Tab-separated table of C-alpha atoms and ligand atoms in Angstrom:
chain	number	residue	atom	x	y	z
A	1	MET	CA	183.716	112.317	122.363
A	2	THR	CA	180.373	111.798	122.876
A	3	THR	CA	178.672	113.163	125.720
A	4	GLN	CA	177.840	110.886	128.623
A	5	THR	CA	174.424	110.339	129.055
A	6	LEU	CA	172.598	108.796	132.179
A	7	THR	CA	169.169	107.277	131.784
A	8	ILE	CA	167.300	106.071	135.208
A	9	THR	CA	164.076	105.214	136.365
A	10	ARG	CA	162.257	108.292	136.910
A	11	PRO	CA	163.081	109.437	140.549
A	12	ASP	CA	160.993	110.526	143.606
A	13	ASP	CA	161.683	112.965	146.167
A	14	TRP	CA	160.958	111.531	149.708
A	15	HIS	CA	161.046	115.024	151.723
A	16	LEU	CA	160.001	118.093	150.064
A	17	HIS	CA	158.375	121.585	151.255
A	18	VAL	CA	156.005	123.003	148.496
A	19	ARG	CA	154.151	125.732	150.940
A	20	ASP	CA	150.914	126.978	149.815
A	21	GLY	CA	148.829	129.450	148.026
A	22	GLU	CA	150.950	131.502	145.319
A	23	MET	CA	154.036	130.111	146.361
A	24	LEU	CA	152.983	126.630	145.869
A	25	GLY	CA	151.915	127.628	142.242
A	26	ALA	CA	155.414	128.823	141.773
A	27	VAL	CA	157.645	126.038	143.129
A	28	LEU	CA	155.954	122.919	142.508
A	29	PRO	CA	156.752	122.928	138.783
A	30	ASP	CA	160.310	122.905	139.560
A	31	THR	CA	159.950	119.454	141.379
A	32	ALA	CA	156.929	118.208	139.128
A	33	ARG	CA	159.603	118.295	136.392
A	34	GLN	CA	161.855	115.970	137.805
A	35	PHE	CA	160.132	113.839	140.258
A	36	ALA	CA	157.177	111.467	139.534
A	37	ARG	CA	156.136	111.767	143.474
A	38	ALA	CA	157.064	113.511	146.712
A	39	ILE	CA	156.462	113.219	150.079
A	40	ILE	CA	155.176	116.380	150.999
A	41	MET	CA	155.813	118.047	154.476
A	42	PRO	CA	153.061	119.352	156.817
A	43	ASN	CA	154.704	122.487	158.213
A	44	LEU	CA	152.140	124.867	156.993
A	45	LYS	CA	150.555	127.557	159.505
A	46	PRO	CA	148.201	125.928	160.783
A	47	PRO	CA	149.970	122.390	160.486
A	48	VAL	CA	148.369	119.814	158.317
A	49	ALA	CA	147.297	117.686	161.248
A	50	THR	CA	144.529	115.621	160.515
A	51	VAL	CA	143.444	113.606	157.241
A	52	GLU	CA	140.760	116.281	156.470
A	53	LEU	CA	143.409	119.134	156.126
A	54	ALA	CA	145.767	116.706	154.377
A	55	LEU	CA	143.235	115.923	151.595
A	56	ALA	CA	142.337	119.648	151.304
A	57	TYR	CA	146.101	120.447	150.762
A	58	ARG	CA	146.425	117.688	148.196
A	59	ASP	CA	143.607	119.104	146.224
A	60	ARG	CA	145.473	122.299	146.113
A	61	ILE	CA	148.571	120.914	145.346
A	62	LEU	CA	146.945	119.186	142.160
A	63	ALA	CA	145.183	122.489	141.202
A	64	ALA	CA	148.566	124.341	141.178
A	65	LEU	CA	150.038	121.785	138.881
A	66	PRO	CA	151.064	122.875	135.258
A	67	ASP	CA	148.529	121.038	132.816
A	68	GLU	CA	151.154	118.751	131.426
A	69	ALA	CA	152.588	117.551	134.755
A	70	ASP	CA	152.493	114.129	135.753
A	71	PHE	CA	153.043	114.193	139.547
A	72	GLU	CA	151.600	112.853	142.512
A	73	PRO	CA	151.915	114.211	146.016
A	74	LEU	CA	152.030	111.871	148.733
A	75	MET	CA	150.615	113.469	152.030
A	76	THR	CA	151.751	113.550	155.479
A	77	LEU	CA	150.215	114.375	158.770
A	78	TYR	CA	151.765	116.453	161.335
A	79	LEU	CA	152.402	114.966	164.487
A	80	THR	CA	151.098	117.042	167.639
A	81	GLU	CA	150.325	116.354	171.204
A	82	GLN	CA	146.955	116.358	170.109
A	83	THR	CA	147.034	113.666	167.645
A	84	THR	CA	144.811	110.615	168.537
A	85	PRO	CA	145.267	106.944	167.740
A	86	ASP	CA	142.058	107.457	165.667
A	87	ASP	CA	143.694	110.133	163.522
A	88	ILE	CA	146.303	107.811	162.845
A	89	ARG	CA	143.629	104.637	161.743
A	90	GLN	CA	142.114	107.388	159.653
A	91	ALA	CA	145.403	108.105	157.668
A	92	ALA	CA	146.037	104.479	157.568
A	93	ASP	CA	142.867	103.721	155.727
A	94	ASN	CA	143.311	106.689	153.305
A	95	PRO	CA	145.147	106.083	149.996
A	96	PHE	CA	146.541	109.602	149.914
A	97	VAL	CA	148.390	109.619	153.211
A	98	HIS	CA	151.626	108.050	153.487
A	99	ALA	CA	153.362	109.083	156.661
A	100	VAL	CA	153.290	110.989	159.741
A	101	LYS	CA	156.100	113.715	160.641
A	102	TYR	CA	157.578	114.332	163.781
A	103	TYR	CA	159.085	117.564	164.614
A	104	PRO	CA	160.300	118.409	168.055
A	105	ALA	CA	158.626	121.612	169.248
A	106	GLY	CA	160.450	124.610	167.825
A	107	ALA	CA	162.868	122.794	165.995
A	108	THR	CA	162.530	124.486	162.626
A	109	THR	CA	159.998	126.506	160.333
A	110	ASN	CA	156.653	126.209	161.937
A	111	ALA	CA	157.425	123.648	164.171
A	112	ALA	CA	155.878	125.455	167.184
A	113	SER	CA	153.053	122.670	167.139
A	114	GLY	CA	155.492	119.961	167.321
A	115	VAL	CA	155.916	117.601	170.058
A	116	ARG	CA	157.507	118.621	173.686
A	117	ASP	CA	157.200	115.588	175.318
A	118	LEU	CA	157.494	112.405	173.304
A	119	GLU	CA	156.035	109.919	176.151
A	120	ARG	CA	152.719	112.096	175.346
A	121	VAL	CA	152.494	110.647	171.726
A	122	MET	CA	153.326	107.178	172.844
A	123	PRO	CA	149.879	105.716	172.169
A	124	VAL	CA	149.800	107.164	168.671
A	125	ILE	CA	152.943	105.759	167.703
A	126	GLU	CA	152.038	102.347	169.018
A	127	GLU	CA	148.996	102.727	166.535
A	128	MET	CA	151.281	103.678	163.754
A	129	GLU	CA	153.334	100.692	164.405
A	130	LYS	CA	150.012	98.620	164.352
A	131	GLN	CA	148.977	100.085	161.096
A	132	GLY	CA	152.419	99.941	159.687
A	133	LEU	CA	152.236	103.765	159.214
A	134	PRO	CA	155.997	105.398	158.634
A	135	LEU	CA	157.169	107.972	161.284
A	136	LEU	CA	159.211	110.715	159.877
A	137	MET	CA	161.557	112.091	161.942
A	138	HIS	CA	163.130	115.822	162.246
A	139	GLY	CA	166.045	114.326	164.418
A	140	GLU	CA	167.253	117.120	166.679
A	141	VAL	CA	166.882	118.000	170.011
A	142	THR	CA	165.679	121.634	170.534
A	143	ASP	CA	167.573	122.225	174.084
A	144	SER	CA	169.293	125.537	173.738
A	145	GLU	CA	172.191	124.207	176.042
A	146	ILE	CA	173.097	121.692	173.502
A	147	ASP	CA	175.526	122.914	170.911
A	148	ILE	CA	173.675	123.395	167.427
A	149	PHE	CA	176.085	120.942	165.932
A	150	ASP	CA	175.456	118.150	168.431
A	151	ARG	CA	171.795	118.347	168.234
A	152	GLU	CA	171.311	115.430	165.918
A	153	ALA	CA	173.718	112.895	167.805
A	154	VAL	CA	172.137	113.936	171.067
A	155	PHE	CA	168.747	113.083	169.546
A	156	ILE	CA	169.935	109.684	168.746
A	157	GLU	CA	171.218	109.047	172.154
A	158	ARG	CA	168.209	110.783	173.978
A	159	HIS	CA	165.286	109.420	171.930
A	160	LEU	CA	165.915	107.638	168.683
A	161	ASP	CA	167.700	104.740	170.301
A	162	GLY	CA	164.896	104.302	172.725
A	163	LEU	CA	162.308	104.500	169.977
A	164	VAL	CA	163.828	101.863	167.542
A	165	LYS	CA	164.121	99.469	170.431
A	166	ARG	CA	160.557	100.081	171.419
A	167	PHE	CA	158.980	99.947	168.084
A	168	PRO	CA	160.600	96.927	166.165
A	169	GLY	CA	157.451	97.015	163.820
A	170	LEU	CA	157.484	100.641	162.854
A	171	PRO	CA	158.898	101.998	159.831
A	172	MET	CA	160.800	104.960	160.394
A	173	VAL	CA	162.801	107.366	158.413
A	174	PHE	CA	165.479	109.594	160.059
A	175	GLU	CA	165.069	112.635	157.690
A	176	HIS	CA	167.870	114.758	156.280
A	177	ILE	CA	170.681	113.163	158.278
A	178	THR	CA	173.680	115.269	158.325
A	179	THR	CA	176.172	113.357	160.536
A	180	SER	CA	178.482	110.224	160.554
A	181	ALA	CA	176.736	109.559	163.866
A	182	ALA	CA	173.426	109.304	162.062
A	183	VAL	CA	174.897	107.328	159.311
A	184	ASP	CA	176.651	104.646	161.711
A	185	PHE	CA	173.162	104.355	163.796
A	186	VAL	CA	171.031	103.729	160.602
A	187	LEU	CA	173.677	101.018	159.392
A	188	ALA	CA	173.517	99.211	162.691
A	189	ALA	CA	169.749	99.665	163.206
A	190	PRO	CA	167.070	97.043	161.677
A	191	ASP	CA	165.732	97.138	158.408
A	192	ASN	CA	162.704	99.047	159.382
A	193	VAL	CA	164.918	102.278	159.929
A	194	ALA	CA	165.842	104.118	156.933
A	195	ALA	CA	167.147	107.737	156.212
A	196	THR	CA	166.852	110.418	153.683
A	197	ILE	CA	169.835	112.660	152.555
A	198	THR	CA	169.622	116.103	150.939
A	199	ALA	CA	171.676	117.499	147.985
A	200	HIS	CA	172.775	120.308	150.024
A	201	HIS	CA	174.112	117.965	153.082
A	202	LEU	CA	176.190	115.915	150.065
A	203	LEU	CA	177.565	119.033	148.392
A	204	LEU	CA	178.638	121.384	151.224
A	205	ASN	CA	180.206	121.403	154.512
A	206	ARG	CA	179.906	124.257	157.386
A	207	ASN	CA	182.610	126.183	155.858
A	208	ALA	CA	179.802	127.000	153.188
A	209	ILE	CA	177.944	129.294	155.754
A	210	PHE	CA	180.648	131.428	156.440
A	211	ASP	CA	182.562	131.479	152.886
A	212	GLY	CA	183.934	135.105	152.830
A	213	GLY	CA	180.981	136.262	154.813
A	214	LEU	CA	177.541	135.104	156.214
A	215	ARG	CA	175.985	133.242	153.565
A	216	PRO	CA	172.122	132.984	154.476
A	217	HIS	CA	171.309	130.707	151.401
A	218	HIS	CA	173.286	128.165	153.128
A	219	TYR	CA	171.583	128.042	156.466
A	220	CYS	CA	169.331	125.260	157.069
A	221	LEU	CA	168.005	122.911	159.679
A	222	PRO	CA	169.826	120.545	160.654
A	223	VAL	CA	172.839	122.782	159.822
A	224	LEU	CA	175.607	121.813	157.690
A	225	LYS	CA	178.173	119.774	159.595
A	226	ARG	CA	182.011	119.621	159.169
A	227	GLU	CA	183.714	118.071	156.107
A	228	SER	CA	184.079	114.530	157.516
A	229	ASN	CA	180.367	114.052	158.182
A	230	ARG	CA	179.760	115.174	154.531
A	231	GLN	CA	182.144	112.585	153.565
A	232	SER	CA	180.136	109.884	155.466
A	233	LEU	CA	176.782	110.965	153.838
A	234	VAL	CA	178.301	110.534	150.509
A	235	LYS	CA	179.468	107.268	151.539
A	236	ALA	CA	176.330	106.110	152.633
A	237	ALA	CA	174.277	107.685	149.547
A	238	THR	CA	176.569	106.029	146.939
A	239	SER	CA	176.977	102.857	148.755
A	240	GLY	CA	173.953	101.096	147.145
A	241	ASN	CA	172.520	100.474	150.726
A	242	PRO	CA	168.910	100.347	150.496
A	243	LYS	CA	168.382	102.091	153.991
A	244	PHE	CA	169.403	105.543	152.298
A	245	PHE	CA	167.252	107.409	149.782
A	246	LEU	CA	166.635	110.564	148.359
A	247	GLY	CA	164.844	113.443	149.810
A	248	THR	CA	165.848	117.113	148.919
A	249	ASP	CA	164.336	118.944	151.673
A	250	SER	CA	163.889	121.617	149.204
A	251	ALA	CA	162.567	124.495	151.438
A	252	PRO	CA	161.635	127.827	149.567
A	253	HIS	CA	161.635	131.386	151.470
A	254	PRO	CA	161.306	134.631	149.798
A	255	LYS	CA	164.703	136.187	149.490
A	256	SER	CA	164.229	138.893	152.299
A	257	ALA	CA	163.394	136.111	154.753
A	258	LYS	CA	166.461	134.606	154.282
A	259	GLU	CA	168.559	137.880	153.933
A	260	SER	CA	167.493	139.021	157.238
A	261	ASP	CA	168.547	139.809	160.915
A	262	CYS	CA	167.011	136.711	161.533
A	263	GLY	CA	166.911	134.525	158.524
A	264	CYS	CA	164.774	131.434	158.065
A	265	ALA	CA	166.314	127.910	157.555
A	266	GLY	CA	166.201	126.536	154.170
A	267	VAL	CA	167.828	125.671	151.113
A	268	TYR	CA	165.891	125.960	147.708
A	269	SER	CA	167.193	123.056	145.723
A	270	ALA	CA	164.459	121.950	143.607
A	271	LEU	CA	165.172	123.711	140.443
A	272	HIS	CA	167.975	121.321	139.886
A	273	ALA	CA	168.047	118.838	142.282
A	274	MET	CA	168.817	115.694	140.115
A	275	GLU	CA	171.593	117.675	138.532
A	276	PHE	CA	173.058	118.043	142.053
A	277	TYR	CA	172.798	114.689	142.979
A	278	ALA	CA	174.310	113.327	139.626
A	279	GLU	CA	177.062	115.536	140.399
A	280	VAL	CA	177.514	113.999	143.984
A	281	PHE	CA	177.557	110.397	142.583
A	282	ASP	CA	179.736	111.290	139.364
A	283	ASP	CA	182.465	112.878	141.818
A	284	ALA	CA	182.199	109.578	144.041
A	285	GLY	CA	182.638	107.493	140.936
A	286	ALA	CA	179.010	105.853	141.571
A	287	LEU	CA	176.761	106.913	139.025
A	288	ASP	CA	175.545	103.356	138.711
A	289	LYS	CA	174.383	103.629	142.083
A	290	LEU	CA	172.369	107.050	141.526
A	291	GLU	CA	169.041	104.943	140.389
A	292	GLY	CA	168.765	102.764	143.643
A	293	PHE	CA	169.276	105.951	145.788
A	294	ALA	CA	167.064	108.095	143.704
A	295	SER	CA	164.247	105.636	142.214
A	296	PHE	CA	164.087	102.297	144.019
A	297	HIS	CA	165.022	102.473	147.771
A	298	GLY	CA	162.173	104.968	148.625
A	299	PRO	CA	159.292	103.326	146.887
A	300	ASP	CA	160.670	100.149	148.086
A	301	PHE	CA	160.670	101.144	151.703
A	302	TYR	CA	157.213	102.940	151.344
A	303	ARG	CA	156.033	99.870	149.643
A	304	LEU	CA	154.752	101.802	146.938
A	305	PRO	CA	155.692	100.694	143.183
A	306	ARG	CA	158.553	102.071	141.325
A	307	ASN	CA	157.946	104.447	138.698
A	308	PRO	CA	157.272	102.870	134.942
A	309	ASP	CA	159.050	105.778	133.213
A	310	THR	CA	162.571	107.498	132.994
A	311	LEU	CA	164.774	110.551	133.230
A	312	THR	CA	168.004	111.203	131.517
A	313	LEU	CA	170.774	113.225	132.476
A	314	VAL	CA	173.345	114.465	130.359
A	315	ALA	CA	177.221	115.619	131.486
A	316	GLU	CA	176.433	119.055	130.102
A	317	PRO	CA	176.725	122.260	132.371
A	318	GLN	CA	173.752	124.663	132.839
A	319	GLU	CA	173.552	128.294	133.831
A	320	ILE	CA	171.928	128.439	137.290
A	321	PRO	CA	169.921	131.694	137.666
A	322	GLU	CA	170.729	134.361	140.279
A	323	THR	CA	166.824	134.435	141.697
A	324	VAL	CA	163.849	132.654	140.720
A	325	ASP	CA	160.265	133.755	140.867
A	326	PHE	CA	158.261	132.717	144.136
A	327	ALA	CA	155.355	134.755	142.967
A	328	VAL	CA	155.399	136.586	146.635
A	329	GLU	CA	158.946	137.739	145.676
A	330	ASP	CA	162.152	136.216	144.445
A	331	GLY	CA	163.850	133.185	145.732
A	332	VAL	CA	167.516	132.311	145.626
A	333	PRO	CA	168.110	128.927	144.351
A	334	LEU	CA	170.970	126.567	145.489
A	335	ARG	CA	174.429	127.828	143.717
A	336	ALA	CA	172.650	130.855	142.490
A	337	GLY	CA	174.490	132.376	139.622
A	338	GLY	CA	176.919	129.277	139.215
A	339	GLN	CA	176.374	126.314	136.862
A	340	THR	CA	175.437	122.596	137.335
A	341	ARG	CA	177.661	119.959	135.808
A	342	TRP	CA	174.992	117.913	134.900
A	343	SER	CA	171.633	118.466	132.850
A	344	VAL	CA	168.183	116.880	132.807
A	345	ARG	CA	167.035	116.300	129.147
A	346	TYR	CA	163.433	117.153	128.873
B	401	LIG	O1	166.026	123.922	156.574
B	401	LIG	C1	165.089	123.413	156.904
B	401	LIG	N1	163.795	124.148	156.237
B	401	LIG	N2	164.815	122.488	157.558
B	401	LIG	C2	163.592	122.191	158.280
B	401	LIG	O2	163.409	121.128	158.878
B	401	LIG	C3	162.247	123.057	157.655
B	401	LIG	C4	162.696	123.574	156.562
B	401	LIG	C5	161.712	124.781	155.999
B	401	LIG	O3	160.361	124.443	156.143
B	401	LIG	O4	161.861	125.722	155.738
B	402	LIG	ZN1	162.260	119.400	155.815
């Protein structure tokens, strides 16, 4: 029997953390091997809150790329309560800045400078709507009284529903959705509202955090949810609906920062991102929908051209290492020590 092969238009990653400094140089090649472009998250310390900082970060990313890489970072600004409508006009006028990221203050890694009160950034969001600059949202409330598994659903009720009604012309991406409630919301919302879905939320449910003991490498934000939610995400991703597209949220942390008394949130999936997505689509009997999800819906939403080149996947397993070199220290990739079912043919 011949090995099953799948060739698709080269994909993009619409949600990615690559950090900075030595770690940037260590992790970036994993993404650049598979993806032509990636939306780069701005949650550095200090946050990438101005066009000037975004351009300097872009230069560091380009300098960290291997010589042979063909990869374009798509920069974002970090929305703070100090962001001004003028920052937005500068971003909209700049060819390298593609979106603005909203973190509720304290929601996740380096989110301390995020937004405490959404009302304070309304003039900025109004300017974004005027300019057509997409708003990317970490869609969780941070209220410690709200159960951590309910924070996405409560964000929809308290904030997202109102934002969608108030800004009908604003492109909005509900990032890394994790629940049936989010899927239903996006399906019912107008076409200016889309969502990204990670590989780990498609592959795992919350049992993976507690599988025979505490599994810090499966801790991410938003946290993994129950199986019925995972199934809703798979259905949405594999449906062919252009509102859903690929965003790995690959988020490297040193091994010791994950395996700690207070471990960091983040899953490092970049090493084999496309192999994982292919497995999900294969299991759902929907390999024919992978190209839309990975390579068409994102650029169409962001009004960018689709990539001219291709990526080929083969149904051959591949060993996943126990650790990867993050320069500063080792990191632990998703499914470390296991196997992929698909491989990218380079
Ligand atoms: O798991 C996560 N890690 N979720 C986020 O929202 C941020 C990310 C990170 O930067 O580590
Ligand atoms: Zn993220």
